[in-house]
Amino acid sequence: MASFVDRVVLHVSGGHGGHGCVSVKREKFKPLGGPDGGNGGNGGDVVLRVSSQTTTLLDYHHSPHRHAENGGPGMGDWRVGHRGETLVLPVPDGTVVKSRDGAVLADLVGEGAEFIAAAGGQGGLGNAALATAKRKAPGFALLGIAGEERDIVLELKSIADVALVGFPSAGKSSLIAAMSAARPKIADYPFTTLVPNLGVVQAGDIRFTIADVPGLIEGASEGRGLGHDFLRHVERCAAIVHVLDCGTLESDRNPLDDLDVIEGELAKYDVDMSFAGPDGEVVPLNERPRLVALNKVDLPDGKAMADMVRAELEGRGYRVFEVSATSHEGLRALGFAMAEIVQHARDEVKAAPPKVSPAVLRPRAVNEKSFTIRKEERNLEPLFRIIGEKPERWVKQTDFTNDEAVGYLSDRLNRLGVEDELFKVGAHAGDTVVIGEDDAVVFDWEPTMSAGAELLAGPRGSDVRLSDWSRPTRAQKRDEFEDRKAARAAAREELEAERRAGIWTESSRRKEWAPDLKSEESDDDGEF
C-alpha cells in the first residue's frame, strides 16, 4: 500500500449556485404586496492551501473527486439562499498545480499560500430583484449557474536547498542520517529508499535542508528506475552533491563512470519553467553549483579508490570531500561547504530586484461588443453561433419552461445588440442560431419579436409574444361568415340536384305513396 504520493490527478468542481425564487407577498390587509422571492446563494469554491501539517498527497490518491457545497435556493419573504461553504484542501509546501496538458497554474510555496482550483457557480436572482417600475410582478426567476469543473494535476516538489544524487546504495540516506536528525530506512540492498528523504542541517549560523533522490541509474530521465519519478524534487535545490560509492563491490563500476552517468541524466532532465529565477531564466540541473562526496572512505578499498580518483575530479573543477557516514569523517567540512553555497544563493535572491511587470490598463471601448457571431454550416444549411460571456451566462440562467423568462432573455439579447448583428452577418428569419460552444442552446431565429416584454399584458409567467393565438379582425370575421354562407348554399344545390336525378330520401317517398294508401282504405271501410 502506498504511503508516499507526490503526483495525483484531482477532479474538482465548485458548488452549484442556488435558483432564485418566484413568490408574491400575501398577507392579510395588505393587498398587492408585490414580489418577495429571494436570490439563490452562490456555490462554494474549491481552494488549495499550503499546510505544514500535510506532507504527502496520499489522501487525494485515494479520493480524487472533490466537490464544494452547493448554494441554497432563494425563498419567499425576501430570504436569500445560503452560500455554499468553501472546500479547503490542504497540500504540502512546494506543490505545483498543472492542467492536464501540462500548463502550470500555480506554484504553492509558503505556509498559507492559496489557489482557487474551481470557482463556485453564481446564484440566480429572485423575482423581487427582477422587478422594475414597468415589470412590477415578474412571474419568473433566474436559475443558478453550475460551478466550475476541471481536472488538475498536483505535483509535490520538495522544498530543499541541497540535493544528494547518486547510484542506489551509494550511501545518501546514511549521510542524511549522520548529518541531521532524520532517520530514513537504511539497508544493504539497492533501492532501499523508495521516497525522497529530507533532513535539516545546521552549519554554524546557517540552517538548510538536504534531500536525496532515490534510484538514479542510467536512463532515469527516460523512466528507468525510480529517478524519473523523483527528479522533480531536485528542481528547487540551489546545489547538488554527487555521492559516489568508493567501496562498491561491483567490478564494472567506478566513481568516475558513476559521475558521468548521473551528470548525463541531469543534463537530459527538462526543468519546469515555473522555477525561473528573478531574471526569468531557468538554470539546468547540470549547471548548478555541485560538490562531490567520496563516500565510504572508512573502508580500506574505499580510501584507496578515493585517493585514485580525487585528482581527476579536482581536475574537472569539482570540490571533492572524502566522507564516511559511519565514522562521520569529513562531514563537518562538507556541511560548511554546502552552507556556503546555500547562503550565496539566498543572498542573490535578496539582492536581485523582483521582476514586476508594469500594470497595463486597457479600458474597454464604449462601443465594443461583448460577443462574436461565427457563421457556420450544418447539413448544407447556414448556422450562426453566438460566442460571448454574457449571452452564454444568460442562457444558463434562463428557465425555458417559462415563457416570460424566455421573453426576458430575448429582451436582454436585443439590448446587447445580438439581433442587429445577426442582420449584419446575413441571417434571415428561420435560420438556425446557436448560443455557446458546449451544451449550446439551438433555436430558429424569429426577428419579428420586439423588445419590451414588461409593456405587454398577460398572465404571470407568460409572454403574449410567444402565444399562438391571435384575435381575428372584422374583415376576417366577415370573410368567415361569407364562406359558411356559400357552403350552405352549395349543400342545398347538391340536395336539389339529387332529388331531380331520382335519388329520393325516405320523407319524399312517403309523400308519393301516402295519397294512394288513403284512397284504398276509404273504399273498404268508408273512412281513412
Short mmCIF file of C-alpha atoms in Angstrom, two decimals:
data_model
loop_
_atom_site.label_atom_id
_atom_site.label_comp_id
_atom_site.label_asym_id
_atom_site.label_seq_id
_atom_site.Cartn_x
_atom_site.Cartn_y
_atom_site.Cartn_z
CA MET A 1 0.00 0.00 0.00
CA ALA A 2 1.40 3.41 -0.97
CA SER A 3 2.49 5.67 1.90
CA PHE A 4 4.07 8.49 -0.13
CA VAL A 5 2.40 10.00 -3.18
CA ASP A 6 3.85 13.05 -4.91
CA ARG A 7 1.67 13.20 -8.06
CA VAL A 8 -2.08 12.89 -8.36
CA VAL A 9 -4.82 13.85 -10.81
CA LEU A 10 -7.57 15.66 -8.91
CA HIS A 11 -11.10 16.14 -10.21
CA VAL A 12 -12.52 19.27 -8.60
CA SER A 13 -15.85 21.02 -9.07
CA GLY A 14 -17.24 24.13 -7.42
CA GLY A 15 -20.66 24.20 -5.83
CA HIS A 16 -23.68 24.99 -7.97
CA GLY A 17 -25.46 28.29 -7.45
CA GLY A 18 -28.95 28.16 -5.96
CA HIS A 19 -32.00 29.06 -8.05
CA GLY A 20 -33.88 32.28 -7.48
CA CYS A 21 -37.37 32.11 -6.00
CA VAL A 22 -40.69 33.17 -7.57
CA SER A 23 -43.00 34.39 -4.85
CA VAL A 24 -45.66 37.08 -4.29
CA LYS A 25 -46.28 38.67 -0.92
CA ARG A 26 -49.60 37.50 0.51
CA GLU A 27 -50.59 38.97 3.85
CA LYS A 28 -53.91 39.88 5.40
CA PHE A 29 -54.97 43.51 4.97
CA LYS A 30 -52.01 44.11 2.61
CA PRO A 31 -53.21 43.72 -0.96
CA LEU A 32 -50.78 43.95 -3.86
CA GLY A 33 -47.81 43.06 -1.68
CA GLY A 34 -45.61 42.57 -4.74
CA PRO A 35 -42.90 40.03 -5.44
CA ASP A 36 -40.81 38.81 -2.49
CA GLY A 37 -38.75 35.98 -3.97
CA GLY A 38 -35.16 35.92 -2.66
CA ASN A 39 -31.94 35.31 -4.54
CA GLY A 40 -30.15 31.98 -4.62
CA GLY A 41 -26.85 31.59 -2.81
CA ASN A 42 -23.52 31.28 -4.58
CA GLY A 43 -21.81 27.90 -4.69
CA GLY A 44 -18.66 27.24 -2.67
CA ASP A 45 -15.14 27.35 -4.11
CA VAL A 46 -12.54 24.59 -4.05
CA VAL A 47 -9.33 26.09 -2.62
CA LEU A 48 -5.88 24.52 -2.37
CA ARG A 49 -3.99 25.81 0.69
CA VAL A 50 -0.46 25.03 1.83
CA SER A 51 -0.38 23.43 5.28
CA SER A 52 2.70 22.45 7.29
CA GLN A 53 0.72 19.53 8.72
CA THR A 54 0.48 17.90 5.28
CA THR A 55 3.50 16.15 3.81
CA THR A 56 2.05 13.95 1.09
CA LEU A 57 -0.75 13.81 -1.48
CA LEU A 58 -1.88 10.38 -0.33
CA ASP A 59 -5.40 11.49 0.66
CA TYR A 60 -6.12 12.71 -2.87
CA HIS A 61 -4.71 9.49 -4.34
CA HIS A 62 -7.47 7.55 -2.58
CA SER A 63 -10.21 10.19 -3.01
CA PRO A 64 -9.54 12.12 -6.22
CA HIS A 65 -13.04 13.58 -6.65
CA ARG A 66 -13.78 16.68 -4.58
CA HIS A 67 -16.92 18.87 -4.80
CA ALA A 68 -17.72 22.03 -2.86
CA GLU A 69 -21.09 22.68 -1.25
CA ASN A 70 -23.94 23.94 -3.41
CA GLY A 71 -25.65 27.24 -2.74
CA GLY A 72 -29.13 27.21 -1.28
CA PRO A 73 -32.22 28.25 -3.27
CA GLY A 74 -33.92 31.56 -2.58
CA MET A 75 -37.15 31.62 -0.58
CA GLY A 76 -40.17 33.82 -0.15
CA ASP A 77 -40.30 36.84 2.14
CA TRP A 78 -37.03 38.09 0.57
CA ARG A 79 -34.99 35.29 2.16
CA VAL A 80 -31.66 34.70 0.41
CA GLY A 81 -30.33 31.18 -0.02
CA HIS A 82 -27.24 30.29 2.00
CA ARG A 83 -23.82 30.48 0.37
CA GLY A 84 -22.07 27.18 -0.22
CA GLU A 85 -19.18 26.52 2.13
CA THR A 86 -15.71 26.78 0.63
CA LEU A 87 -13.90 23.44 0.43
CA VAL A 88 -10.28 23.89 1.58
CA LEU A 89 -7.89 21.14 0.51
CA PRO A 90 -4.56 21.17 2.42
CA VAL A 91 -1.49 20.45 0.29
CA PRO A 92 2.21 20.17 1.19
CA ASP A 93 4.59 23.07 0.80
CA GLY A 94 6.07 23.00 -2.71
CA THR A 95 3.00 21.70 -4.55
CA VAL A 96 2.79 22.67 -8.21
CA VAL A 97 -0.67 22.81 -9.81
CA LYS A 98 -0.89 22.00 -13.51
CA SER A 99 -3.59 21.44 -16.08
CA ARG A 100 -3.99 18.11 -17.86
CA ASP A 101 -1.97 19.42 -20.82
CA GLY A 102 0.97 20.43 -18.58
CA ALA A 103 0.41 24.19 -18.22
CA VAL A 104 1.48 25.48 -14.79
CA LEU A 105 -1.45 27.09 -12.98
CA ALA A 106 0.13 27.80 -9.60
CA ASP A 107 3.29 27.14 -7.57
CA LEU A 108 2.28 26.95 -3.92
CA VAL A 109 5.24 27.79 -1.71
CA GLY A 110 4.96 29.08 1.84
CA GLU A 111 2.53 28.46 4.65
CA GLY A 112 -0.98 29.63 3.78
CA ALA A 113 -0.43 30.04 0.03
CA GLU A 114 -3.75 29.51 -1.76
CA PHE A 115 -5.09 28.77 -5.22
CA ILE A 116 -8.76 28.61 -6.27
CA ALA A 117 -8.89 25.32 -8.17
CA ALA A 118 -12.60 25.54 -9.05
CA ALA A 119 -14.85 28.57 -8.58
CA GLY A 120 -18.40 28.16 -7.34
CA GLY A 121 -21.40 28.96 -9.50
CA GLN A 122 -23.36 32.21 -9.29
CA GLY A 123 -26.76 32.14 -7.61
CA GLY A 124 -29.86 33.16 -9.56
CA LEU A 125 -31.86 36.33 -8.91
CA GLY A 126 -35.33 36.05 -7.43
CA ASN A 127 -38.33 37.81 -8.89
CA ALA A 128 -38.04 40.56 -6.25
CA ALA A 129 -34.65 41.55 -7.69
CA LEU A 130 -36.03 41.42 -11.25
CA ALA A 131 -38.96 43.73 -10.55
CA THR A 132 -38.92 47.13 -12.25
CA ALA A 133 -41.29 50.10 -12.47
CA LYS A 134 -42.89 48.53 -15.57
CA ARG A 135 -42.49 44.84 -14.72
CA LYS A 136 -43.96 45.06 -11.24
CA ALA A 137 -44.56 41.34 -10.57
CA PRO A 138 -42.28 39.06 -12.62
CA GLY A 139 -43.54 35.53 -12.86
CA PHE A 140 -40.06 34.06 -13.23
CA ALA A 141 -36.63 33.96 -11.60
CA LEU A 142 -33.12 33.27 -12.84
CA LEU A 143 -31.56 29.86 -12.41
CA GLY A 144 -28.30 29.25 -10.58
CA ILE A 145 -25.19 28.51 -12.65
CA ALA A 146 -23.25 25.28 -12.23
CA GLY A 147 -19.84 25.55 -10.59
CA GLU A 148 -16.57 25.31 -12.48
CA GLU A 149 -15.43 21.75 -13.07
CA ARG A 150 -11.99 20.63 -14.26
CA ASP A 151 -9.16 18.16 -13.79
CA ILE A 152 -5.88 19.36 -12.33
CA VAL A 153 -2.55 17.66 -11.69
CA LEU A 154 -0.82 18.11 -8.33
CA GLU A 155 2.93 17.53 -8.23
CA LEU A 156 4.89 17.69 -4.99
CA LYS A 157 8.39 19.13 -5.37
CA SER A 158 10.28 19.11 -2.10
CA ILE A 159 11.47 22.36 -0.59
CA ALA A 160 15.18 21.56 -0.15
CA ASP A 161 18.34 23.63 -0.52
CA VAL A 162 20.73 20.80 -1.40
CA ALA A 163 20.04 17.56 -3.27
CA LEU A 164 22.06 14.37 -2.81
CA VAL A 165 22.18 12.35 -6.02
CA GLY A 166 23.90 9.09 -6.82
CA PHE A 167 23.51 5.44 -7.67
CA PRO A 168 21.48 3.13 -5.39
CA SER A 169 23.37 2.07 -2.23
CA ALA A 170 25.81 4.96 -2.60
CA GLY A 171 25.05 6.00 1.00
CA LYS A 172 22.80 9.02 0.51
CA SER A 173 20.35 8.01 3.23
CA SER A 174 23.24 7.23 5.58
CA LEU A 175 24.64 10.73 5.02
CA ILE A 176 21.29 12.36 5.82
CA ALA A 177 21.00 10.27 8.98
CA ALA A 178 24.54 11.20 10.01
CA MET A 179 24.24 14.95 9.28
CA SER A 180 20.68 15.57 10.56
CA ALA A 181 18.03 14.19 12.84
CA ALA A 182 16.27 12.37 10.01
CA ARG A 183 16.03 8.61 10.33
CA PRO A 184 15.40 7.11 6.88
CA LYS A 185 15.31 3.39 6.21
CA ILE A 186 18.82 2.04 5.64
CA ALA A 187 19.65 -1.48 4.39
CA ASP A 188 22.35 -3.27 2.43
CA TYR A 189 20.40 -3.78 -0.81
CA PRO A 190 19.71 -1.47 -3.78
CA PHE A 191 16.55 0.65 -3.97
CA THR A 192 16.08 0.62 -0.20
CA THR A 193 14.96 4.25 -0.38
CA LEU A 194 11.66 4.47 -2.22
CA VAL A 195 10.69 8.04 -1.33
CA PRO A 196 12.69 11.28 -1.01
CA ASN A 197 14.08 11.88 2.48
CA LEU A 198 14.52 15.34 3.96
CA GLY A 199 16.87 16.41 6.72
CA VAL A 200 17.74 19.75 8.35
CA VAL A 201 21.44 20.52 8.77
CA GLN A 202 22.93 23.22 11.00
CA ALA A 203 26.34 24.54 9.90
CA GLY A 204 27.37 27.47 12.09
CA ASP A 205 24.65 30.10 11.84
CA ILE A 206 23.22 28.70 8.63
CA ARG A 207 20.44 26.17 8.64
CA PHE A 208 19.42 24.43 5.43
CA THR A 209 17.58 21.36 4.17
CA ILE A 210 19.05 18.43 2.26
CA ALA A 211 17.16 15.79 0.28
CA ASP A 212 18.13 12.63 -1.55
CA VAL A 213 16.76 11.36 -4.85
CA PRO A 214 16.24 7.59 -4.77
CA GLY A 215 17.01 5.21 -7.57
CA LEU A 216 19.10 7.25 -10.02
CA ILE A 217 20.54 4.91 -12.63
CA GLU A 218 21.38 5.18 -16.30
CA GLY A 219 18.23 6.03 -18.23
CA ALA A 220 16.47 7.59 -15.21
CA SER A 221 15.41 10.64 -17.24
CA GLU A 222 13.68 8.28 -19.67
CA GLY A 223 11.78 6.36 -16.99
CA ARG A 224 14.18 3.69 -15.78
CA GLY A 225 14.45 3.04 -12.08
CA LEU A 226 12.84 5.47 -9.67
CA GLY A 227 14.71 8.63 -10.67
CA HIS A 228 12.20 9.62 -13.35
CA ASP A 229 9.50 9.92 -10.67
CA PHE A 230 11.63 11.79 -8.13
CA LEU A 231 13.93 14.01 -10.18
CA ARG A 232 11.32 16.74 -9.83
CA HIS A 233 12.30 17.04 -6.16
CA VAL A 234 15.71 18.41 -7.24
CA GLU A 235 14.29 21.31 -9.23
CA ARG A 236 14.03 23.70 -6.26
CA CYS A 237 17.55 22.93 -4.93
CA ALA A 238 20.28 25.54 -5.10
CA ALA A 239 23.13 22.99 -5.10
CA ILE A 240 23.73 19.34 -5.96
CA VAL A 241 26.03 16.94 -4.13
CA HIS A 242 27.20 13.86 -6.03
CA VAL A 243 27.53 10.99 -3.59
CA LEU A 244 29.98 8.49 -5.15
CA ASP A 245 30.36 4.99 -3.76
CA CYS A 246 34.08 4.29 -3.33
CA GLY A 247 33.52 0.97 -1.62
CA THR A 248 31.31 -0.69 -4.23
CA LEU A 249 31.63 -4.44 -4.66
CA GLU A 250 30.64 -4.35 -8.33
CA SER A 251 33.70 -4.81 -10.51
CA ASP A 252 32.26 -2.99 -13.53
CA ARG A 253 31.62 0.26 -11.62
CA ASN A 254 33.91 3.08 -10.51
CA PRO A 255 33.22 6.60 -9.14
CA LEU A 256 34.19 8.38 -12.36
CA ASP A 257 31.81 6.37 -14.54
CA ASP A 258 29.02 6.80 -11.97
CA LEU A 259 29.55 10.57 -12.03
CA ASP A 260 29.40 10.68 -15.83
CA VAL A 261 26.14 8.69 -15.87
CA ILE A 262 24.44 10.90 -13.26
CA GLU A 263 25.64 14.09 -14.96
CA GLY A 264 24.20 12.83 -18.24
CA GLU A 265 20.82 12.14 -16.63
CA LEU A 266 20.74 15.59 -15.02
CA ALA A 267 21.52 17.19 -18.38
CA LYS A 268 18.64 15.34 -20.05
CA TYR A 269 16.09 16.37 -17.43
CA ASP A 270 13.92 19.30 -18.54
CA VAL A 271 13.42 21.72 -15.64
CA ASP A 272 9.97 23.23 -15.29
CA MET A 273 9.73 26.88 -16.33
CA SER A 274 7.83 27.65 -13.12
CA PHE A 275 11.17 27.60 -11.27
CA ALA A 276 12.65 30.53 -13.16
CA GLY A 277 14.71 32.99 -11.18
CA PRO A 278 14.16 36.74 -10.82
CA ASP A 279 15.61 37.26 -14.29
CA GLY A 280 13.12 34.82 -15.81
CA GLU A 281 15.81 32.23 -16.65
CA VAL A 282 15.81 28.59 -15.57
CA VAL A 283 19.16 27.09 -14.56
CA PRO A 284 19.52 23.46 -15.77
CA LEU A 285 20.37 20.88 -13.13
CA ASN A 286 23.81 20.14 -14.58
CA GLU A 287 24.77 23.85 -14.45
CA ARG A 288 24.01 24.44 -10.79
CA PRO A 289 26.76 24.51 -8.11
CA ARG A 290 27.93 20.94 -7.47
CA LEU A 291 30.05 19.18 -4.89
CA VAL A 292 31.43 15.65 -4.90
CA ALA A 293 31.34 13.47 -1.79
CA LEU A 294 33.51 10.33 -1.99
CA ASN A 295 31.67 8.13 0.48
CA LYS A 296 32.74 5.04 2.45
CA VAL A 297 36.36 6.09 2.90
CA ASP A 298 36.30 4.27 6.23
CA LEU A 299 36.78 1.04 4.25
CA PRO A 300 40.31 0.18 3.09
CA ASP A 301 39.22 -0.25 -0.51
CA GLY A 302 37.16 2.93 -0.27
CA LYS A 303 40.11 5.01 0.91
CA ALA A 304 42.30 3.67 -1.88
CA MET A 305 39.65 4.35 -4.51
CA ALA A 306 39.18 7.91 -3.21
CA ASP A 307 42.89 8.60 -3.48
CA MET A 308 42.89 7.33 -7.08
CA VAL A 309 40.01 9.47 -8.40
CA ARG A 310 40.40 12.63 -6.32
CA ALA A 311 42.94 14.24 -8.62
CA GLU A 312 40.85 13.52 -11.71
CA LEU A 313 37.74 15.04 -10.12
CA GLU A 314 39.56 18.16 -8.99
CA GLY A 315 40.98 18.49 -12.48
CA ARG A 316 37.39 18.65 -13.77
CA GLY A 317 36.67 21.59 -11.46
CA TYR A 318 34.78 19.83 -8.67
CA ARG A 319 35.25 20.46 -4.98
CA VAL A 320 35.88 16.99 -3.56
CA PHE A 321 35.27 15.80 0.01
CA GLU A 322 36.19 12.40 1.39
CA VAL A 323 33.47 11.44 3.84
CA SER A 324 32.18 8.46 5.78
CA ALA A 325 28.66 8.22 7.09
CA THR A 326 29.78 5.53 9.54
CA SER A 327 32.76 7.31 11.15
CA HIS A 328 31.50 10.85 10.38
CA GLU A 329 34.81 11.65 8.75
CA GLY A 330 34.70 14.80 6.60
CA LEU A 331 31.01 15.53 7.30
CA ARG A 332 31.69 18.83 9.07
CA ALA A 333 33.69 20.19 6.13
CA LEU A 334 31.04 19.00 3.68
CA GLY A 335 28.30 20.65 5.75
CA PHE A 336 30.07 24.03 5.78
CA ALA A 337 30.72 23.81 2.03
CA MET A 338 27.03 23.20 1.40
CA ALA A 339 26.09 26.05 3.75
CA GLU A 340 28.38 28.41 1.84
CA ILE A 341 26.63 27.64 -1.47
CA VAL A 342 23.17 27.93 0.10
CA GLN A 343 23.96 31.28 1.70
CA HIS A 344 25.33 32.61 -1.58
CA ALA A 345 22.15 31.56 -3.39
CA ARG A 346 20.00 33.22 -0.71
CA ASP A 347 21.99 36.44 -0.95
CA GLU A 348 21.47 36.52 -4.72
CA VAL A 349 17.74 36.16 -4.31
CA LYS A 350 17.64 39.03 -1.80
CA ALA A 351 19.88 41.26 -3.91
CA ALA A 352 18.04 40.66 -7.18
CA PRO A 353 15.14 43.09 -7.55
CA PRO A 354 11.83 41.36 -8.09
CA LYS A 355 10.75 41.28 -11.70
CA VAL A 356 7.41 43.06 -11.66
CA SER A 357 5.54 43.58 -14.86
CA PRO A 358 4.16 47.11 -15.16
CA ALA A 359 0.44 47.37 -14.80
CA VAL A 360 -1.23 47.95 -18.13
CA LEU A 361 -4.71 49.44 -18.02
CA ARG A 362 -6.82 48.59 -21.04
CA PRO A 363 -10.21 50.23 -20.62
CA ARG A 364 -12.98 48.66 -22.56
CA ALA A 365 -14.12 50.61 -25.59
CA VAL A 366 -17.52 52.23 -25.33
CA ASN A 367 -18.91 50.52 -28.42
CA GLU A 368 -17.04 47.27 -28.04
CA LYS A 369 -19.22 44.19 -28.46
CA SER A 370 -19.09 41.59 -25.70
CA PHE A 371 -19.89 38.78 -28.13
CA THR A 372 -19.00 37.48 -31.57
CA ILE A 373 -21.09 35.72 -34.21
CA ARG A 374 -19.49 32.96 -36.25
CA LYS A 375 -21.17 31.77 -39.43
CA GLU A 376 -21.07 28.00 -39.89
CA GLU A 377 -22.81 25.37 -41.95
CA ARG A 378 -24.64 22.25 -40.85
CA ASN A 379 -26.41 19.82 -43.18
CA LEU A 380 -25.89 22.28 -46.02
CA GLU A 381 -27.89 24.88 -44.07
CA PRO A 382 -26.48 28.13 -42.61
CA LEU A 383 -25.87 28.22 -38.86
CA PHE A 384 -24.96 31.27 -36.77
CA ARG A 385 -23.10 30.64 -33.50
CA ILE A 386 -23.05 33.36 -30.82
CA ILE A 387 -19.99 33.30 -28.56
CA GLY A 388 -19.67 35.58 -25.56
CA GLU A 389 -19.53 35.55 -21.77
CA LYS A 390 -22.80 37.41 -21.28
CA PRO A 391 -25.02 35.56 -23.79
CA GLU A 392 -23.78 32.17 -22.63
CA ARG A 393 -24.30 33.06 -18.96
CA TRP A 394 -27.79 34.42 -19.65
CA VAL A 395 -28.77 31.22 -21.41
CA LYS A 396 -27.68 29.16 -18.39
CA GLN A 397 -29.81 31.37 -16.13
CA THR A 398 -33.00 31.01 -18.20
CA ASP A 399 -35.83 28.63 -17.35
CA PHE A 400 -37.06 27.64 -20.82
CA THR A 401 -40.27 26.17 -19.41
CA ASN A 402 -41.39 29.68 -18.51
CA ASP A 403 -42.47 31.86 -21.44
CA GLU A 404 -41.89 35.07 -19.52
CA ALA A 405 -38.32 34.02 -18.73
CA VAL A 406 -37.74 33.28 -22.42
CA GLY A 407 -39.12 36.71 -23.31
CA TYR A 408 -36.80 38.30 -20.75
CA LEU A 409 -33.85 36.52 -22.37
CA SER A 410 -34.94 37.87 -25.75
CA ASP A 411 -35.06 41.39 -24.33
CA ARG A 412 -31.56 41.08 -22.88
CA LEU A 413 -30.12 39.79 -26.14
CA ASN A 414 -31.82 42.58 -28.10
CA ARG A 415 -30.46 45.24 -25.76
CA LEU A 416 -27.00 43.73 -26.19
CA GLY A 417 -27.31 44.15 -29.95
CA VAL A 418 -27.45 40.49 -30.94
CA GLU A 419 -30.38 40.90 -33.33
CA ASP A 420 -28.79 43.86 -35.13
CA GLU A 421 -25.55 41.93 -35.52
CA LEU A 422 -27.39 38.90 -36.91
CA PHE A 423 -28.90 41.14 -39.59
CA LYS A 424 -25.43 42.45 -40.46
CA VAL A 425 -23.93 38.96 -40.93
CA GLY A 426 -26.76 37.95 -43.26
CA ALA A 427 -29.14 35.96 -41.07
CA HIS A 428 -32.75 35.55 -42.18
CA ALA A 429 -35.92 34.54 -40.40
CA GLY A 430 -35.97 30.80 -39.75
CA ASP A 431 -32.18 30.36 -39.76
CA THR A 432 -30.61 28.25 -37.02
CA VAL A 433 -28.94 30.23 -34.24
CA VAL A 434 -26.76 28.61 -31.56
CA ILE A 435 -25.60 30.28 -28.35
CA GLY A 436 -22.44 28.82 -26.82
CA GLU A 437 -19.97 26.08 -27.65
CA ASP A 438 -20.68 23.17 -25.28
CA ASP A 439 -24.23 22.44 -24.08
CA ALA A 440 -25.39 25.10 -26.53
CA VAL A 441 -28.97 26.23 -26.99
CA VAL A 442 -30.31 25.89 -30.55
CA PHE A 443 -33.36 27.74 -31.84
CA ASP A 444 -34.86 29.09 -35.05
CA TRP A 445 -34.42 32.83 -35.23
CA GLU A 446 -37.58 34.94 -35.44
CA PRO A 447 -36.56 38.60 -35.78
CA THR A 448 -40.14 39.85 -35.51
CA MET A 449 -40.15 39.59 -31.71
CA SER A 450 -39.78 43.13 -30.43
CA ALA A 451 -38.30 44.09 -27.09
CA GLY A 452 -40.27 45.36 -24.13
CA ALA A 453 -41.98 42.37 -22.52
CA GLU A 454 -42.71 44.45 -19.42
CA LEU A 455 -45.07 46.56 -21.55
CA LEU A 456 -47.14 43.57 -22.68
CA ALA A 457 -50.07 42.49 -20.52
CA GLY A 458 -50.65 38.82 -19.87
CA PRO A 459 -50.92 36.20 -17.11
CA ARG A 460 -47.96 35.91 -14.79
CA GLY A 461 -45.35 33.55 -16.20
CA SER A 462 -46.46 34.01 -19.80
CA ASP A 463 -45.41 36.21 -22.68
CA VAL A 464 -48.05 37.10 -25.24
CA ARG A 465 -45.38 37.37 -27.91
CA LEU A 466 -44.84 33.63 -27.62
CA SER A 467 -48.56 32.73 -27.72
CA ASP A 468 -50.01 31.02 -30.79
CA TRP A 469 -53.48 32.63 -30.66
CA SER A 470 -54.42 35.96 -32.25
CA ARG A 471 -57.70 37.97 -32.20
CA PRO A 472 -59.44 37.94 -35.65
CA THR A 473 -60.15 41.26 -37.30
CA ARG A 474 -63.61 42.41 -38.52
CA ALA A 475 -62.68 41.66 -42.12
CA GLN A 476 -61.60 38.14 -41.15
CA LYS A 477 -64.92 37.56 -39.39
CA ARG A 478 -66.86 38.81 -42.45
CA ASP A 479 -64.89 36.51 -44.75
CA GLU A 480 -65.56 33.54 -42.48
CA PHE A 481 -69.32 34.34 -42.48
CA GLU A 482 -69.39 34.55 -46.27
CA ASP A 483 -67.55 31.24 -46.52
CA ARG A 484 -70.10 29.50 -44.27
CA LYS A 485 -72.99 31.06 -46.23
CA ALA A 486 -71.57 29.85 -49.54
CA ALA A 487 -71.07 26.37 -48.09
CA ARG A 488 -74.75 26.13 -47.04
CA ALA A 489 -75.92 27.28 -50.47
CA ALA A 490 -73.75 24.68 -52.15
CA ALA A 491 -75.19 21.97 -49.90
CA ARG A 492 -78.77 22.92 -50.83
CA GLU A 493 -77.99 22.90 -54.53
CA GLU A 494 -76.46 19.45 -54.21
CA LEU A 495 -79.57 18.07 -52.49
CA GLU A 496 -81.80 19.56 -55.13
CA ALA A 497 -79.72 18.00 -57.89
CA GLU A 498 -80.02 14.59 -56.23
CA ARG A 499 -83.82 14.94 -55.97
CA ARG A 500 -84.16 15.79 -59.66
CA ALA A 501 -81.95 12.84 -60.54
CA GLY A 502 -84.40 10.40 -58.82
CA ILE A 503 -82.42 9.83 -55.64
CA TRP A 504 -85.28 10.06 -53.08
CA THR A 505 -85.00 10.31 -49.39
CA GLU A 506 -87.37 8.48 -47.01
CA SER A 507 -89.51 11.55 -46.42
CA SER A 508 -90.01 12.24 -50.15
CA ARG A 509 -91.03 8.63 -50.89
CA ARG A 510 -93.68 8.75 -48.14
CA LYS A 511 -95.26 11.82 -49.79
CA GLU A 512 -95.58 9.91 -53.08
CA TRP A 513 -97.31 6.74 -51.86
CA ALA A 514 -99.29 8.12 -48.90
CA PRO A 515 -102.26 9.53 -51.01
CA ASP A 516 -102.87 6.16 -52.76
CA LEU A 517 -102.91 4.36 -49.47
CA LYS A 518 -105.57 6.79 -48.20
CA SER A 519 -107.91 6.17 -51.18
CA GLU A 520 -107.75 2.39 -50.84
CA GLU A 521 -108.57 2.47 -47.16
CA SER A 522 -111.55 4.75 -47.80
CA ASP A 523 -113.02 2.35 -50.39
CA ASP A 524 -113.04 -0.60 -47.96
CA ASP A 525 -114.22 0.99 -44.76
CA GLY A 526 -115.67 4.21 -45.93
CA GLU A 527 -113.21 6.12 -43.91
CA PHE A 528 -109.49 6.57 -43.69
#
